[in-house]
Short mmCIF file of C-alpha atoms in Angstrom, two decimals:
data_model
loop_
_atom_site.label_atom_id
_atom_site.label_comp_id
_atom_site.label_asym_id
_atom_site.label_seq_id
_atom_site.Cartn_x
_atom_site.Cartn_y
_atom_site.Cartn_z
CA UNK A 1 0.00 0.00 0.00
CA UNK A 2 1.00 3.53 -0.95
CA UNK A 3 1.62 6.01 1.92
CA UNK A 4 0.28 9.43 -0.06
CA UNK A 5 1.03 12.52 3.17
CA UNK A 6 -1.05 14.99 1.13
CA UNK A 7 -3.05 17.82 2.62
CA UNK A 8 -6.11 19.78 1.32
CA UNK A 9 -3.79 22.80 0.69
CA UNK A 10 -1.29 21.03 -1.18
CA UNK A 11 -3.76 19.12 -3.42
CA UNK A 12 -5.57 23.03 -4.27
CA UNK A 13 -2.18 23.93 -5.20
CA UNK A 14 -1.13 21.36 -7.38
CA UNK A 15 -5.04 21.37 -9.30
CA UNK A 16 -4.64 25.30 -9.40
CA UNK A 17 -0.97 24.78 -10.88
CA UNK A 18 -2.54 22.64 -13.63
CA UNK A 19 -5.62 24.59 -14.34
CA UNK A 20 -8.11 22.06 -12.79
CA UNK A 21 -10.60 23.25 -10.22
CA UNK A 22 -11.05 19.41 -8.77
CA UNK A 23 -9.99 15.89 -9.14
CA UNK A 24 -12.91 15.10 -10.96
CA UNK A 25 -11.42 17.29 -13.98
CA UNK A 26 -8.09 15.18 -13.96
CA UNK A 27 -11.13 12.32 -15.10
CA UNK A 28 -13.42 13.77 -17.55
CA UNK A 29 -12.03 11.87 -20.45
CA UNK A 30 -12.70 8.49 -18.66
CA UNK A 31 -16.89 7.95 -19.82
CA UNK A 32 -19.57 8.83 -16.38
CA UNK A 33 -20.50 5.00 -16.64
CA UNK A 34 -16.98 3.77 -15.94
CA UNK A 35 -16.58 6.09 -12.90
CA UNK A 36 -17.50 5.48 -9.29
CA UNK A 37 -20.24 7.47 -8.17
CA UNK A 38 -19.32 8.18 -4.74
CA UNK A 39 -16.62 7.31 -1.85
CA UNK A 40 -15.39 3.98 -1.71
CA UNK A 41 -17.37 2.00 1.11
CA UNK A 42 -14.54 1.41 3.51
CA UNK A 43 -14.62 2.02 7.12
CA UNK A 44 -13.96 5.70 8.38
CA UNK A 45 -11.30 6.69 10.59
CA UNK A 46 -9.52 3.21 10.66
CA UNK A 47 -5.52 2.54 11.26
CA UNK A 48 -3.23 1.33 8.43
CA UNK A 49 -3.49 -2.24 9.28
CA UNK A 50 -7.65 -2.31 9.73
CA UNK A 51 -7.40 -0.59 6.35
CA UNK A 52 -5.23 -2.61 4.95
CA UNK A 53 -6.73 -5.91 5.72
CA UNK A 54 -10.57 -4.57 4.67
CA UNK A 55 -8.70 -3.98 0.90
CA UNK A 56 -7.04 -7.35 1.11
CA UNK A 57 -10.85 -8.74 1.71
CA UNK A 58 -11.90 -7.12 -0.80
CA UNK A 59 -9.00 -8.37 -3.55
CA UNK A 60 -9.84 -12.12 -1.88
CA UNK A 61 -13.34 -11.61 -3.97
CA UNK A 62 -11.74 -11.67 -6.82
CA UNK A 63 -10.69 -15.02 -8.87
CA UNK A 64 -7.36 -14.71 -10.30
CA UNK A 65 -6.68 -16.77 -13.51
CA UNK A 66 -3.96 -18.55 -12.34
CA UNK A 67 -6.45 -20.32 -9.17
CA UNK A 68 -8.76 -21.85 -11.70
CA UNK A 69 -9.17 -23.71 -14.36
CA UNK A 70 -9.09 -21.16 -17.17
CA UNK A 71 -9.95 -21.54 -20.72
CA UNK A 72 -9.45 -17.26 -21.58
CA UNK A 73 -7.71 -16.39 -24.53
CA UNK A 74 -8.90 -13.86 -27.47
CA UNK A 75 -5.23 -12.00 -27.12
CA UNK A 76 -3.84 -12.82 -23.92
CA UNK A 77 -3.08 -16.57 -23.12
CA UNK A 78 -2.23 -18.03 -20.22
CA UNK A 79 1.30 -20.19 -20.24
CA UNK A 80 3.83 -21.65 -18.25
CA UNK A 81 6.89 -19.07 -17.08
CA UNK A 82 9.78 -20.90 -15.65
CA UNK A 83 11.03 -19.27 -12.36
CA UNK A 84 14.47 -18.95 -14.09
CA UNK A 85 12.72 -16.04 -16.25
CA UNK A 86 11.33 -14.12 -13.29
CA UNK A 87 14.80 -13.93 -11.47
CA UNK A 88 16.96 -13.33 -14.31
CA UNK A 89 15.23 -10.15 -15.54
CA UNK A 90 15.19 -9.03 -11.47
CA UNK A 91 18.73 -8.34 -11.58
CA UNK A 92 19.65 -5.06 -11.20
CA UNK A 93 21.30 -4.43 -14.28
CA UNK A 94 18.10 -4.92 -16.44
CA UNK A 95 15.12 -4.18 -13.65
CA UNK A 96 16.00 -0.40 -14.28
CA UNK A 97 13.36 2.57 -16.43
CA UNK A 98 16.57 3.73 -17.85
CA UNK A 99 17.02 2.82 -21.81
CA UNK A 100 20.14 2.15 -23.50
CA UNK A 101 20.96 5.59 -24.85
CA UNK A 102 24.34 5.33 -24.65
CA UNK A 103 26.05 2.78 -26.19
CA UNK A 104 28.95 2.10 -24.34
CA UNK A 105 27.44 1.41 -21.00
CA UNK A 106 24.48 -0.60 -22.11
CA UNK A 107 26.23 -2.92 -23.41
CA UNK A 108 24.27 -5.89 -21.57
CA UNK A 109 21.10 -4.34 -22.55
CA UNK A 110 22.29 -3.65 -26.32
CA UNK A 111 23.30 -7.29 -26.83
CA UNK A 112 19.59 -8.56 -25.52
CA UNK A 113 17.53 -6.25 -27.79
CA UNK A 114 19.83 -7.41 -30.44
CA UNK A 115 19.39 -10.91 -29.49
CA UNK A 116 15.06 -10.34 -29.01
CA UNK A 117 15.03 -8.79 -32.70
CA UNK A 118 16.77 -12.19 -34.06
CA UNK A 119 14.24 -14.47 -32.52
CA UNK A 120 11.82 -11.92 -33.51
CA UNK A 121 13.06 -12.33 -37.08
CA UNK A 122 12.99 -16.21 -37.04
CA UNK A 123 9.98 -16.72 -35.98
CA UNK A 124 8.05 -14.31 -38.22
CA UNK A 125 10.34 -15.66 -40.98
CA UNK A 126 11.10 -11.75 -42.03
CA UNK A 127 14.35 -10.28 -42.67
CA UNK A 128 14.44 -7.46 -39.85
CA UNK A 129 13.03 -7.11 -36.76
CA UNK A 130 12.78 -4.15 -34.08
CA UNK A 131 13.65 -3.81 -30.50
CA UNK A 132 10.07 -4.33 -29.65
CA UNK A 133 6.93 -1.99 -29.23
CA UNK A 134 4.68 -1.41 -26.49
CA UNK A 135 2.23 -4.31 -27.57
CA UNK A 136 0.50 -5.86 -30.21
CA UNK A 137 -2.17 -3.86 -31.13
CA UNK A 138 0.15 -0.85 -30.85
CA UNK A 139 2.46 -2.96 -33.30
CA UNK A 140 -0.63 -2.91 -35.77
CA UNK A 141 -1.00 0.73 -35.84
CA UNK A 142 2.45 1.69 -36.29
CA UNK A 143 2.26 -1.30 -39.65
CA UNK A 144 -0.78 0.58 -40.88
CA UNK A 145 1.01 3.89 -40.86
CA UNK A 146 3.86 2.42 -42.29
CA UNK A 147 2.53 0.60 -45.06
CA UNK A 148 0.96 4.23 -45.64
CA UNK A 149 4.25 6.05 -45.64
CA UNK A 150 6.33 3.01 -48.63
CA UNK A 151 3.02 3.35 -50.77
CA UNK A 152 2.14 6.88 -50.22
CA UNK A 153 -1.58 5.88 -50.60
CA UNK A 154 -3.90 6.21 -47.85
CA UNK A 155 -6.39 3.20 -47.49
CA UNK A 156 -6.39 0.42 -45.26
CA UNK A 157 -8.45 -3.04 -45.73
CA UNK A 158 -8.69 -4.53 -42.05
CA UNK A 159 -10.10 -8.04 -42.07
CA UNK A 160 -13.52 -8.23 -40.13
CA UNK A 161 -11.58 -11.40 -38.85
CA UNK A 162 -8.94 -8.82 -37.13
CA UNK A 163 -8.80 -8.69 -33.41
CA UNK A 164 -11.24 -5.63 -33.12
CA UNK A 165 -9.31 -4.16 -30.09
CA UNK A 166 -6.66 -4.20 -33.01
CA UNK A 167 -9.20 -2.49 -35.25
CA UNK A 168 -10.03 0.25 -32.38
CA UNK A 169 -5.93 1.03 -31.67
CA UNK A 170 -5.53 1.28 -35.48
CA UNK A 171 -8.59 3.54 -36.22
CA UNK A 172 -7.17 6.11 -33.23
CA UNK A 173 -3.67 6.11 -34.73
CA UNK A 174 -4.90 7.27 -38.03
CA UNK A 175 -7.36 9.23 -37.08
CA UNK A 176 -6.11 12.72 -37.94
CA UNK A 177 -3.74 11.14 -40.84
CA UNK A 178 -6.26 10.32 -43.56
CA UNK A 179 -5.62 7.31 -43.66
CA UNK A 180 -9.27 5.89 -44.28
CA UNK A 181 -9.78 2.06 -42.66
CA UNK A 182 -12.09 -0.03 -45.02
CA UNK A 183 -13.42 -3.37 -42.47
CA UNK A 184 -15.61 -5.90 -43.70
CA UNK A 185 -18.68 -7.23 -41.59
CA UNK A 186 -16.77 -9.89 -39.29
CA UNK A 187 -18.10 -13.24 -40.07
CA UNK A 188 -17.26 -16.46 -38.63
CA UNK A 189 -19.46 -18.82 -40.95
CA UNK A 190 -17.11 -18.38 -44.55
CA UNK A 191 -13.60 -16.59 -45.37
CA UNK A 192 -13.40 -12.91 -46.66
CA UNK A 193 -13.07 -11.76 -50.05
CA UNK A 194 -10.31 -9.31 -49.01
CA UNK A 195 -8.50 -9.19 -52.07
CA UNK A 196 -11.96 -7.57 -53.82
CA UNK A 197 -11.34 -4.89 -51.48
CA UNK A 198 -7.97 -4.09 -53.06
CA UNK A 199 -7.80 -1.00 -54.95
CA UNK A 200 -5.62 1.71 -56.19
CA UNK A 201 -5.59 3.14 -53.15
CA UNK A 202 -4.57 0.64 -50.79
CA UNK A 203 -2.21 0.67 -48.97
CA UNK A 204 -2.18 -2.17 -47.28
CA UNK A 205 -4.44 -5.19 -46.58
CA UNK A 206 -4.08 -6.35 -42.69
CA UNK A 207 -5.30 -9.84 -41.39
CA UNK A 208 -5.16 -12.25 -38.40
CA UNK A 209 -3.29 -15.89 -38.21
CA UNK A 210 -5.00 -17.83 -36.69
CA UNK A 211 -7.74 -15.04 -37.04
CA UNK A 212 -9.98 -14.13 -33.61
CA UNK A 213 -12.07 -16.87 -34.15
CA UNK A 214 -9.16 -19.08 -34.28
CA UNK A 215 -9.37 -19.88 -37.98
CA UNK A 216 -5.83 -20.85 -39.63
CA UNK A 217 -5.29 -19.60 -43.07
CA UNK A 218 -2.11 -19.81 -45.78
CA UNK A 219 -1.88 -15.83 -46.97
CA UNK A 220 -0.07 -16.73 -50.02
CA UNK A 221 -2.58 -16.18 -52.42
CA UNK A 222 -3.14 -12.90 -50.54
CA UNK A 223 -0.01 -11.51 -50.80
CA UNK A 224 0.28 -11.86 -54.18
CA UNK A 225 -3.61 -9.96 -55.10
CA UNK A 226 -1.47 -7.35 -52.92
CA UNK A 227 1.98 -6.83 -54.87
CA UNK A 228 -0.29 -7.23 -58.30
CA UNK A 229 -2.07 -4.17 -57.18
CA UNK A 230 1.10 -2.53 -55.09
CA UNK A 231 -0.32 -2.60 -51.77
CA UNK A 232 1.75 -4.37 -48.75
CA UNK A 233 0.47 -7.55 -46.66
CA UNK A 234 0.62 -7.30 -42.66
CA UNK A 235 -0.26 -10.45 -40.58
CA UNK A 236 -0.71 -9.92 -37.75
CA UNK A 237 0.00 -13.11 -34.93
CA UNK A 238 -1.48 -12.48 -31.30
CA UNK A 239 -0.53 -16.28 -30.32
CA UNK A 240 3.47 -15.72 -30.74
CA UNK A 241 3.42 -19.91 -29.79
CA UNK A 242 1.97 -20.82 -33.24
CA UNK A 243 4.69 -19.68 -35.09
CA UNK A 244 6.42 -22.93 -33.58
CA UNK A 245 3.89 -25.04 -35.20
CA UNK A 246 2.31 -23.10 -38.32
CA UNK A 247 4.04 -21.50 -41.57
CA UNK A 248 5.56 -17.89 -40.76
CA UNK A 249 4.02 -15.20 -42.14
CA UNK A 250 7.16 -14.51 -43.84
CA UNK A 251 6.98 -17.72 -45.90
CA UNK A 252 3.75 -16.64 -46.87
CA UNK A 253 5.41 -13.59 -48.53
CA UNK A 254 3.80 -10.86 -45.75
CA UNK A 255 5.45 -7.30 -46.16
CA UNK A 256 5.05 -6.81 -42.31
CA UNK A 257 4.30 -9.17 -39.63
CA UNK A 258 2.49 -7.29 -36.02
CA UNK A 259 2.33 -9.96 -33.61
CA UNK A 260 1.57 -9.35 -29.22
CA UNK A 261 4.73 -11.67 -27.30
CA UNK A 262 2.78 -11.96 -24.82
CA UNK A 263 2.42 -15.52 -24.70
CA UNK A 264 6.76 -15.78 -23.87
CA UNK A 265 8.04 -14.68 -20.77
CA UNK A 266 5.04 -12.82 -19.42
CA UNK A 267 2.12 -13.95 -17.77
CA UNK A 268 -1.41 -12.32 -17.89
CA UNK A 269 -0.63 -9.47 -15.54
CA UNK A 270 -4.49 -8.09 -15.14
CA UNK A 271 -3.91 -6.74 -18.58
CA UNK A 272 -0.14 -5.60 -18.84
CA UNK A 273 2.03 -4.97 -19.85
CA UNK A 274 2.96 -6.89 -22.71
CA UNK A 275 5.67 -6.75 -25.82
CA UNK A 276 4.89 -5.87 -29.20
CA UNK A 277 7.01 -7.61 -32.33
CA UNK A 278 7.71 -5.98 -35.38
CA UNK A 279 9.70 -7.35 -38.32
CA UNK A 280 9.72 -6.61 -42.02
CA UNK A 281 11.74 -6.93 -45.16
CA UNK A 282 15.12 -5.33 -45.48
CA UNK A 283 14.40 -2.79 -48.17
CA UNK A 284 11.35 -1.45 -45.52
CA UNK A 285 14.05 -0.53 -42.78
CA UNK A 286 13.77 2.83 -43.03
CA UNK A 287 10.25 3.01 -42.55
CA UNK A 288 10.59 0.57 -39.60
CA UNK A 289 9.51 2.64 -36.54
CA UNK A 290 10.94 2.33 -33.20
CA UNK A 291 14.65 1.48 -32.90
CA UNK A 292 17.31 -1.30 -34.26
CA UNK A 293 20.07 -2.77 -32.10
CA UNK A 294 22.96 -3.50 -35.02
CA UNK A 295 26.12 -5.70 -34.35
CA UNK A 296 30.01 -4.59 -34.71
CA UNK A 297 33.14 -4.35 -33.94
CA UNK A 298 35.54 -1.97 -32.15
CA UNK A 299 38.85 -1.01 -33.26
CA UNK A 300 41.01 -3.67 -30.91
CA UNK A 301 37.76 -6.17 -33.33
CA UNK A 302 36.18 -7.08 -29.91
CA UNK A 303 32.27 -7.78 -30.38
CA UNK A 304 29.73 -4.91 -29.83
CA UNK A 305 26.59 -3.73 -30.15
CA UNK A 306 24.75 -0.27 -31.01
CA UNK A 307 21.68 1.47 -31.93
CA UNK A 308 22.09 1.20 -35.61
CA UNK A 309 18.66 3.20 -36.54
CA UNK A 310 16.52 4.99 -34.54
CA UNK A 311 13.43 6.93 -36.56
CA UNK A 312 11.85 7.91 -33.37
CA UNK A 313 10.93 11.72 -32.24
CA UNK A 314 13.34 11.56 -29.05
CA UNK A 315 16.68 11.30 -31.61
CA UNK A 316 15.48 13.09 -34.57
CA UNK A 317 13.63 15.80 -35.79
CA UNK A 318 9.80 15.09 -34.95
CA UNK A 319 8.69 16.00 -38.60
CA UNK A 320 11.31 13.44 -39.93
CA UNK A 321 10.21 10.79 -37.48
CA UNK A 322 8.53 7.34 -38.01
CA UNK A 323 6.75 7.19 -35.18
CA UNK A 324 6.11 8.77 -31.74
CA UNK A 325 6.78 5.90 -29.78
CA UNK A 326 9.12 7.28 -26.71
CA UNK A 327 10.09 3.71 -25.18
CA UNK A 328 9.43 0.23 -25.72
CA UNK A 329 8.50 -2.34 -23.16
CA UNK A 330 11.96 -3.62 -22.64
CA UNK A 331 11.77 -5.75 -19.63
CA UNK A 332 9.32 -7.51 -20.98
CA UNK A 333 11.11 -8.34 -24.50
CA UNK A 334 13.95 -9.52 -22.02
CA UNK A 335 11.15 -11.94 -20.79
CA UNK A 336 10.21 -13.04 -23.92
CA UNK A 337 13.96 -13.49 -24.59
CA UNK A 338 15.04 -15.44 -21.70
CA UNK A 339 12.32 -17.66 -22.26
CA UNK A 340 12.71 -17.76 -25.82
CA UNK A 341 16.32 -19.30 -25.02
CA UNK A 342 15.45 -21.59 -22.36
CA UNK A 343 13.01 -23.32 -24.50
CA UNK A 344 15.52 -23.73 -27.63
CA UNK A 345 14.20 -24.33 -31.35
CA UNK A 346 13.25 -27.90 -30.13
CA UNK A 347 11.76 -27.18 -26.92
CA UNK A 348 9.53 -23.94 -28.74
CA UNK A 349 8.53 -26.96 -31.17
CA UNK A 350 7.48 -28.91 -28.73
CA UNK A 351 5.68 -26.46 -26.60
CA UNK A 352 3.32 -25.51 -29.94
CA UNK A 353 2.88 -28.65 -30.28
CA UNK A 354 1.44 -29.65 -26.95
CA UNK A 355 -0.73 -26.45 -26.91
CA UNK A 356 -2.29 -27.98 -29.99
CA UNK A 357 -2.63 -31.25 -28.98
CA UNK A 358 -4.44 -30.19 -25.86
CA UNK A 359 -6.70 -28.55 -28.26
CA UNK A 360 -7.80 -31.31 -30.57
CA UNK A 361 -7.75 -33.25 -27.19
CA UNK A 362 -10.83 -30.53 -26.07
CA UNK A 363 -12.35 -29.76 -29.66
CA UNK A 364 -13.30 -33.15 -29.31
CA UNK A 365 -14.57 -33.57 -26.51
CA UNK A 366 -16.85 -30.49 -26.51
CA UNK A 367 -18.21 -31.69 -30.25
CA UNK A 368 -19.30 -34.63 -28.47
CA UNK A 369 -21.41 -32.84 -26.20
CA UNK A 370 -25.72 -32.12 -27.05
CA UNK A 371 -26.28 -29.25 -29.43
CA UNK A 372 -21.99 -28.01 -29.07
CA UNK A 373 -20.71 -27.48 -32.32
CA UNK A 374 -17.01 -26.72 -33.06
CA UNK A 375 -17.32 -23.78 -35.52
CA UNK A 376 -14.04 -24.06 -37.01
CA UNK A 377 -12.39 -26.55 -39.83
CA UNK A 378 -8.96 -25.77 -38.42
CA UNK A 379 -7.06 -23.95 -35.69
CA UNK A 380 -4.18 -24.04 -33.24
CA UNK A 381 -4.45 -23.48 -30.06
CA UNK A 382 -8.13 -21.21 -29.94
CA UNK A 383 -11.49 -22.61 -31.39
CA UNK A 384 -14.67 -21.06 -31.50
CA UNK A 385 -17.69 -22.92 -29.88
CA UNK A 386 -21.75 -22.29 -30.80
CA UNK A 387 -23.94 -23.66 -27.43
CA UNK A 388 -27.29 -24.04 -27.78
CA UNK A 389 -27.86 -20.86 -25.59
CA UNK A 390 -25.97 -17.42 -25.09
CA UNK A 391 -22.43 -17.73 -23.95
CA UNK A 392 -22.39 -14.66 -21.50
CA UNK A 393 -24.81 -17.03 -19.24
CA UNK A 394 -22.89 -20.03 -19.68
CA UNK A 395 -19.54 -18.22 -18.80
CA UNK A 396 -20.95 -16.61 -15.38
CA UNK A 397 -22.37 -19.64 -14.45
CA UNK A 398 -19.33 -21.87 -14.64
CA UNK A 399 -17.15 -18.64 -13.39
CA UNK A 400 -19.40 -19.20 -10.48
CA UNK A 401 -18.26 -22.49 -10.25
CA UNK A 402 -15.02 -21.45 -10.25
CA UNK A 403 -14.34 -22.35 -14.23
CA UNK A 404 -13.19 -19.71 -16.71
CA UNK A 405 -15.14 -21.40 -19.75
CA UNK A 406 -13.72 -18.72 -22.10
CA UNK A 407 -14.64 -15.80 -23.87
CA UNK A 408 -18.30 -14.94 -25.63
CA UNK A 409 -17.71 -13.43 -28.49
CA UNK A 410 -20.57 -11.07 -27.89
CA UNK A 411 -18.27 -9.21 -25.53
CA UNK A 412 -15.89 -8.23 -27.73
CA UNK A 413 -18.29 -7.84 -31.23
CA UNK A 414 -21.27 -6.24 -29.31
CA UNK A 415 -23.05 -5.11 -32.60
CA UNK A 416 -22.41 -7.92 -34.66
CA UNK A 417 -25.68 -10.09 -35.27
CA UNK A 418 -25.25 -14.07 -34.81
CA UNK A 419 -22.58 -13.83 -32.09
CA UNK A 420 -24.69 -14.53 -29.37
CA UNK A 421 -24.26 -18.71 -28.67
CA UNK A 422 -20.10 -18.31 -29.75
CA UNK A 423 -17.84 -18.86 -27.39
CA UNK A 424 -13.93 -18.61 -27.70
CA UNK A 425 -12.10 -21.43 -25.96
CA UNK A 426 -8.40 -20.99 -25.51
CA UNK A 427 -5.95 -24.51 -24.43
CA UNK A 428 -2.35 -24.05 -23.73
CA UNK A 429 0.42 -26.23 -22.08
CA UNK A 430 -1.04 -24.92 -18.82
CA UNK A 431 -4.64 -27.06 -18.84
CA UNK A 432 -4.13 -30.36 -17.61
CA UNK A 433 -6.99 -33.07 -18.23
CA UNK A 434 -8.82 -32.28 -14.49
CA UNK A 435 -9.28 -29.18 -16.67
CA UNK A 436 -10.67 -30.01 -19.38
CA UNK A 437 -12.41 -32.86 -17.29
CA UNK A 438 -14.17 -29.89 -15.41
CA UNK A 439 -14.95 -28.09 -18.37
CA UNK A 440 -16.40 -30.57 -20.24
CA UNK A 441 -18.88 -31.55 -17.33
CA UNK A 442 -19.79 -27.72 -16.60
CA UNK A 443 -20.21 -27.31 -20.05
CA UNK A 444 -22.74 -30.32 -20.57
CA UNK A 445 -24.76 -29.08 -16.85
CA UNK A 446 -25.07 -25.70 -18.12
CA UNK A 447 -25.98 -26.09 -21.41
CA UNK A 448 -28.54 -29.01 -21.15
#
């Protein structure tokens, strides 16, 4: 808990020093609906410790992720961190805000980000990679506005099949840059005619693998309606553990490849933070946003590393700059790192494939149950259910029961007709067969 010795006076001074005239005018962005609408019902005039342990009754109310059987994904999946991750990245000379802006005493930190952007590259099978971004969806954006800035055209085609809280980051970024974003009706039941969409004035055409409902797709065909017309592919990956099992987006001939790394390194958090990965072709570089940790030597030949290009607004003129992006969320590429390199080539193999074994496993078992169908003809580790009733009831009632069934699709498509029975079912290394055991029973209970 916070100690926060402020008086009445001082608070007055510091709203008067900012132009407010009450704390309720630091707030007026955040929507009426989402604030509280008076004091907090805690007990007046209590000591530290009474206080203390009425909050920690309160937090007790709550059922973390990590204390139940959880089936949660659409973006942010739970996995397994070894400890070794956790207490390498505590060590002093990485748990620190400051970034590595000079060279020759950030060494350490030069040679990880260098290391992070060469996984990064592997895995998305692309030929350059960045030192990270602050997360996925933010990684989508700054594609967008690239793609924008090689073609010089201004139109982006985002698949209906795109995460929409993707689709939402996106449309802020280019808000006041017309660019204009052109997004099909999402639709689970048949694929998208995306390359219809394609025009003179694309830019860019942006899609999911596996999409939010889980659906896998090759690209290939994509990419190529793309270059015919000179607009740029970007896939973007919010399941960073697929790439060990599915073909890379770069195989596929993608221009730019988004993807959250979430899913290495860091667990769920409440939300955050997470890592963004970014990774292109060569002759994009330039246009790469962010920052670039290069490889060299110094003049005894010793090994060394250094910021090689950095388009942001803190090292160059903001009118020449990429992007506005002031940091990136380093400790958390270290995560994604460390784990990265614990598991090995083999061992990241392996891991994919166990998250989608434990999915067939699950996809099978659900089928078998009265009026459950598995929606999709393919997937990795994320399938999307239809139960013979609305999701949002099925999920509270087995949250009740202390089972995180997964996510309704509803929740996150509010306004899109049909969604109302689908259900988004996330497996990972982490869901053992009690799991999916419980599940499966809740599951048949609830929906009979």
């Amino acid at each position: 808990m916070r100690y926060l010795p402020l008086t009445g006076d001082e608070r007055r001074q510091m709203l008067a020093t900012i132009g407010a005239t009450s704390v309720d005018d630091l707030f007026r962005d955040v929507p009426a609906a989402a604030r509280l609408k008076g004091a907090v019902d805690l007990p007046p005039t209590s000591g530290e410790m009474e206080v203390e342990r009425a909050l920690s009754a309160m937090a007790a109310r709550n059922l973390p992720a990590v204390a139940a059987p959880s089936f949660l994904g659409a973006g942010a999946y739970r996995h397994f961190v070894p400890a070794a991750v956790d207490h390498l990245i505590q060590r002093g000379e990485f748990l620190t805000a400051y970034t590595p802006y000079q060279p020759e005493i950030s060494q350490g930190t030069l040679q990880y980000l260098f290391e992070f952007q060469t996984q990064v590259a592997l895995l998305t099978g692309c030929e350059v990679a960045n030192a990270s971004m602050y997360d996925g969806a933010t990684a989508c954006a700054e594609a967008v506005m690239m793609a924008g800035r090689i073609t010089k055209r201004t139109k982006a085609v985002m698949s209906g099949a795109l995460h929409p809280h993707y689709r939402a980051v996106a449309a802020t970024y280019t808000r006041f840059l017309g660019i204009t974003l052109e997004t099909p009706e999402p639709d689970w039941t048949k694929p998208e005619d995306l390359a219809g969409l394609i025009d003179g004035e694309t830019a860019c055409v942006v899609v999911q693998n596996p999409d939010f409902f889980g659906r896998l797709a090759d690209r290939k065909a994509l990419a190529d309606a793309c270059h015919a017309a000179g607009a740029l592919l970007i896939v973007v990956v919010t399941e960073v553990v697929s790439l060990g099992a599915i073909r890379s987006p770069g195989a596929m001939d993608a221009d730019i490849v988004a993807a959250e790394g979430q899913s290495l390194g860091n667990a769920l958090n409440f939300g955050g933070p997470t890592v963004g990965l970014m990774a292109t072709r060569q002759k994009f570089v330039r246009q790469l946003p962010g920052r670039l940790v290069g490889q060299t030597a110094d003049v005894d030949g010793r090994r060394g590393f250094v910021l090689t290009l950095s388009t942001r607004e803190q090292h160059i003129r903001r009118d020449k700059a990429t992007s506005n992006i002031c940091t990136n969320s380093g400790l958390c590429a270290l995560a994604f790192t460390i784990h990265l390199t614990l598991l090995g080539e083999e061992g990241f193999k392996r891991m994919a494939a166990i998250n989608h074994a434990n999915a067939v496993k699950l996809a099978e078992r659900l089928a078998g149950l009265p009026g459950v169908e598995v929606v999709n003809d393919s997937f990795f580790n994320e399938f999307t259910l239809r139960l013979p009733k609305p999701a949002v009831g099925v999920v509270e009632a087995l949250a009740a029961k202390g089972v995180f069934a997964g996510v309704p699709v509803k929740r996150l498509l509010p306004t899109v007709a049909g969604t109302e029975n689908l259900l988004l079912v996330a497996v990972t290394e982490t869901n053992a067969e009690d799991d999916m055991d419980r599940l499966t029973d809740g599951l048949k209970e609830t929906t009979r």
